[in-house]
XYZ file of C-alpha atoms in Angstrom:
308
model
C -2.330 -2.527 -14.599
C -1.257 -5.571 -16.437
C 0.133 -5.584 -20.014
C -0.988 -8.193 -22.494
C 0.811 -8.141 -26.008
C -0.312 -11.132 -28.202
C -0.039 -11.863 -31.927
C 0.485 -8.274 -33.061
C -1.873 -6.287 -30.640
C -1.599 -5.123 -27.089
C -3.828 -3.761 -24.315
C -3.408 -2.668 -20.586
C -5.935 -4.116 -18.187
C -6.698 -3.721 -14.453
C -4.717 -6.278 -12.385
C -8.089 -7.899 -11.220
C -8.825 -8.850 -14.662
C -7.819 -12.449 -15.825
C -7.551 -13.920 -19.358
C -10.140 -16.619 -19.487
C -9.841 -17.476 -23.125
C -6.659 -17.071 -25.236
C -7.076 -17.555 -29.138
C -4.584 -16.944 -31.850
C -6.601 -13.853 -32.616
C -8.593 -13.310 -29.722
C -8.570 -12.597 -25.907
C -11.271 -12.673 -23.290
C -10.998 -11.282 -19.776
C -13.192 -11.691 -16.577
C -13.135 -10.325 -13.072
C -14.327 -12.460 -10.279
C -15.781 -14.961 -12.763
C -17.647 -12.320 -14.624
C -16.813 -11.436 -18.235
C -15.459 -7.909 -18.590
C -13.898 -7.762 -22.071
C -13.550 -9.326 -25.387
C -10.938 -8.818 -28.088
C -11.128 -10.203 -31.661
C -8.825 -9.124 -34.425
C -7.631 -10.068 -38.002
C -5.596 -8.417 -40.819
C -7.730 -7.756 -43.872
C -6.842 -7.161 -47.413
C -8.527 -4.566 -49.685
C -11.411 -2.287 -48.640
C -12.871 -2.376 -45.206
C -16.532 -1.655 -44.203
C -17.517 -0.700 -40.596
C -21.286 -1.259 -41.694
C -20.790 -4.849 -42.548
C -18.930 -5.577 -39.299
C -21.476 -3.889 -37.161
C -24.184 -6.025 -38.968
C -22.124 -9.170 -38.033
C -22.059 -7.999 -34.431
C -25.859 -7.691 -34.530
C -26.362 -11.127 -35.795
C -23.807 -12.446 -33.215
C -25.586 -10.870 -30.276
C -28.710 -13.009 -30.411
C -31.503 -11.750 -28.098
C -29.538 -8.319 -27.539
C -30.293 -4.936 -28.924
C -27.387 -3.773 -30.768
C -26.828 -0.211 -32.434
C -24.081 1.856 -33.872
C -23.648 5.088 -32.194
C -21.699 8.348 -33.066
C -18.743 9.415 -30.822
C -20.995 12.165 -29.431
C -23.343 9.571 -28.065
C -20.723 7.910 -26.032
C -19.640 8.675 -22.537
C -17.007 11.454 -22.217
C -14.178 8.904 -21.261
C -15.020 6.636 -24.116
C -15.094 9.720 -26.440
C -11.582 10.596 -25.275
C -10.328 7.118 -25.722
C -11.586 7.092 -29.258
C -9.622 10.356 -29.987
C -6.412 8.660 -28.808
C -6.958 5.771 -31.158
C -7.516 8.316 -33.923
C -4.268 10.107 -33.164
C -2.552 6.739 -33.324
C -3.846 6.075 -36.886
C -6.952 4.000 -36.178
C -10.333 4.603 -37.433
C -13.347 3.362 -35.375
C -17.055 2.957 -34.998
C -18.644 2.690 -31.591
C -21.657 0.526 -30.730
C -23.809 -0.428 -27.710
C -25.714 -3.401 -26.822
C -28.186 -4.334 -24.264
C -29.630 -7.693 -22.686
C -31.726 -8.100 -19.617
C -29.437 -7.278 -16.619
C -26.392 -6.172 -18.507
C -25.287 -3.650 -21.106
C -22.228 -3.266 -23.200
C -20.188 -0.867 -25.209
C -17.604 -1.465 -27.880
C -15.968 -0.430 -30.985
C -14.811 -1.871 -34.529
C -11.291 -0.538 -34.955
C -9.315 -0.377 -38.259
C -5.777 0.612 -39.170
C -5.403 1.104 -42.953
C -1.689 1.119 -42.762
C -1.485 -2.460 -41.682
C -4.922 -3.769 -42.363
C -5.642 -4.484 -38.762
C -9.203 -4.922 -37.943
C -10.426 -5.511 -34.449
C -13.686 -5.858 -32.328
C -13.395 -4.600 -28.859
C -16.283 -4.947 -26.509
C -16.981 -4.483 -22.726
C -19.640 -5.549 -20.215
C -20.987 -2.644 -18.221
C -22.634 -3.366 -14.958
C -21.945 -0.282 -13.007
C -21.153 3.352 -13.895
C -17.545 2.853 -12.937
C -17.084 0.165 -15.530
C -17.566 2.833 -18.321
C -14.403 4.693 -17.265
C -12.509 1.428 -16.935
C -13.632 0.259 -20.381
C -12.383 3.669 -21.765
C -8.855 3.232 -20.226
C -8.354 -0.213 -21.692
C -9.725 0.937 -24.976
C -7.273 3.773 -24.990
C -4.345 1.479 -24.287
C -5.130 -0.536 -27.478
C -2.132 -0.682 -29.906
C -0.817 -2.840 -32.833
C 2.751 -3.905 -33.606
C 2.651 -4.928 -37.289
C 4.970 -3.411 -39.797
C 8.265 -3.786 -37.783
C 11.102 -6.270 -38.078
C 9.924 -8.150 -34.933
C 6.779 -8.655 -32.897
C 6.763 -8.388 -29.119
C 4.663 -10.804 -26.935
C 3.842 -10.789 -23.223
C 1.721 -13.051 -21.453
C 1.481 -14.288 -17.625
C 4.633 -12.545 -16.669
C 6.765 -13.591 -19.622
C 7.865 -11.491 -22.609
C 10.011 -11.789 -25.909
C 10.434 -10.577 -29.326
C 9.923 -12.716 -32.563
C 11.151 -11.947 -35.954
C 8.003 -10.812 -38.064
C 8.742 -13.527 -40.583
C 7.362 -16.020 -37.999
C 3.687 -16.646 -37.386
C 2.035 -17.876 -34.011
C 1.356 -21.425 -34.278
C 0.331 -23.280 -31.126
C 0.418 -22.227 -27.399
C -0.249 -23.629 -23.905
C -0.187 -21.983 -20.432
C -0.345 -24.632 -17.858
C 0.630 -24.323 -14.206
C 4.402 -24.669 -14.098
C 4.877 -24.952 -17.905
C 4.145 -22.372 -20.557
C 4.841 -23.112 -24.269
C 4.443 -20.677 -27.284
C 5.622 -21.927 -30.636
C 6.036 -20.009 -33.858
C 6.580 -21.260 -37.403
C 8.195 -20.060 -40.417
C 8.156 -21.975 -43.813
C 11.160 -21.934 -45.939
C 9.145 -20.378 -48.720
C 8.684 -17.239 -46.639
C 5.014 -17.133 -47.873
C 2.685 -16.242 -44.949
C -0.777 -17.703 -44.943
C -3.537 -16.936 -42.431
C -2.912 -20.372 -40.972
C 0.450 -21.986 -41.692
C 0.281 -25.691 -40.960
C 2.786 -26.362 -38.300
C 5.744 -28.572 -39.366
C 4.435 -29.383 -42.733
C 7.323 -29.136 -45.371
C 10.621 -27.439 -44.767
C 10.830 -24.530 -42.338
C 11.645 -23.454 -38.762
C 9.825 -23.886 -35.580
C 10.640 -21.479 -32.666
C 9.710 -22.342 -29.114
C 9.729 -20.414 -26.108
C 9.144 -22.252 -22.876
C 9.060 -21.549 -19.055
C 9.258 -24.042 -16.436
C 8.812 -23.685 -12.685
C 9.603 -24.084 -10.030
C 13.303 -24.426 -10.945
C 14.452 -25.271 -7.420
C 12.147 -28.422 -7.628
C 12.751 -29.449 -11.154
C 16.675 -29.264 -10.608
C 16.736 -30.620 -7.049
C 18.481 -33.924 -8.172
C 19.949 -33.189 -11.541
C 21.808 -30.446 -13.617
C 20.279 -27.980 -15.828
C 21.892 -29.611 -18.956
C 20.641 -33.212 -18.164
C 17.131 -31.795 -17.348
C 17.086 -29.956 -20.636
C 18.320 -33.063 -22.695
C 15.424 -35.172 -21.101
C 12.736 -32.471 -21.316
C 12.948 -30.010 -24.208
C 11.687 -31.177 -27.690
C 14.398 -31.295 -30.336
C 17.293 -30.690 -27.812
C 20.209 -32.852 -28.744
C 21.906 -35.386 -26.273
C 23.445 -34.004 -23.283
C 26.888 -34.518 -24.560
C 26.355 -32.009 -27.220
C 25.036 -29.274 -24.874
C 27.394 -26.643 -23.863
C 27.266 -25.283 -20.354
C 28.681 -21.803 -19.461
C 27.964 -19.320 -16.583
C 24.719 -18.220 -18.310
C 23.216 -21.608 -18.638
C 22.955 -24.155 -21.363
C 23.340 -23.705 -25.174
C 23.433 -25.874 -28.235
C 23.731 -25.759 -32.099
C 23.604 -29.074 -33.502
C 22.319 -31.249 -36.578
C 19.863 -33.668 -35.388
C 19.166 -35.708 -38.530
C 21.450 -35.875 -41.484
C 22.493 -38.052 -44.432
C 23.683 -37.724 -47.904
C 20.004 -37.638 -49.251
C 18.915 -35.092 -46.759
C 21.893 -32.942 -47.601
C 21.295 -33.053 -51.292
C 17.480 -32.556 -50.678
C 18.329 -29.722 -48.079
C 16.346 -31.587 -45.412
C 18.863 -31.886 -42.682
C 17.171 -31.291 -39.411
C 18.918 -28.620 -37.188
C 18.428 -27.504 -33.609
C 19.713 -24.273 -31.939
C 18.727 -23.534 -28.212
C 19.464 -21.801 -25.093
C 18.213 -22.445 -21.634
C 18.840 -20.722 -18.351
C 17.585 -20.402 -14.756
C 16.375 -16.956 -13.978
C 18.028 -14.782 -11.324
C 14.651 -14.232 -9.811
C 11.322 -15.951 -10.153
C 12.503 -19.376 -9.613
C 12.090 -20.572 -13.234
C 13.913 -22.059 -16.213
C 13.482 -20.333 -19.529
C 14.320 -22.013 -22.918
C 14.367 -20.943 -26.465
C 14.573 -23.610 -29.252
C 14.695 -23.209 -33.077
C 14.601 -26.532 -34.901
C 13.593 -27.589 -38.417
C 15.150 -27.872 -41.827
C 16.349 -24.147 -41.663
C 18.479 -22.666 -38.906
C 17.862 -19.141 -37.508
C 20.969 -16.928 -38.597
C 23.663 -16.909 -35.968
C 23.491 -13.188 -35.320
C 19.651 -13.220 -34.965
C 19.308 -16.051 -32.506
C 21.129 -14.520 -29.585
C 18.953 -11.381 -30.042
C 15.779 -13.690 -29.762
C 17.184 -15.198 -26.586
C 18.132 -12.007 -25.074
C 14.538 -10.694 -25.447
C 13.025 -13.581 -23.571
C 12.583 -12.722 -19.928
C 10.298 -12.802 -16.911
C 8.583 -9.225 -16.908
C 9.283 -8.789 -12.924
C 13.075 -9.083 -13.901
C 12.911 -6.091 -16.089
C 11.223 -3.943 -13.458
C 13.550 -5.011 -10.489
């Protein structure tokens, strides 16, 4: 089974499922090219209506027959999964849908404590798909409310202070990049404009294969040339754990007075296994507290390293 944690929510899926679409607040999985599961979520304020969300689902499934069902009308495994969600503080309303050749089952899920509302739906093509869907539903969890949020995707995992919001991300062969943003004001909007105004960017990157990338250069030189907002190689500090830096990139009397100096903190290292380079960089007008930044870096790892 594969564990995916993304922007405040997590699920466990069969190893044969692959993410085919990754959004800021959504995940879609497929198996052998066929869609298997879709997750959409958001945090809502104020009252929440299951009926309104079921109506939205009905409008969204054009050409499909959609109907809400009671727990008693769902398969036994699904019914048990809903019970587990209820025990975790969720309320839910299940629904089924049908189109020629395929049917589906899903649930609208809501947690009043954190305001998380989620739509979870599965494509059912065989009887065995029902039990599989129930297992995935039962694994659904949320991580809001703590001091930090974990994330895990494509074999890498980390924890981010809850004051940061997910900004941009890219998972390309050989290079993963996940960027978070925290404005100086500390006010969190649904969509925080990246880099606008004073604040901090927190970037996690994975590069591979390290043996090829570092074949004719040192880690310090490579980082100075590759990682955005890293300082000149002369500023980088090399030790037995890799490369680290804590520097002022842009400064002047006016910037100092206006509190607009540009800082950069970072750490990069070659993994013991997995043949990869991991880097964490915090940059912007506000630096991350000296005590906190090492904790962020220590949380960033290849998942297989944690289970060796």
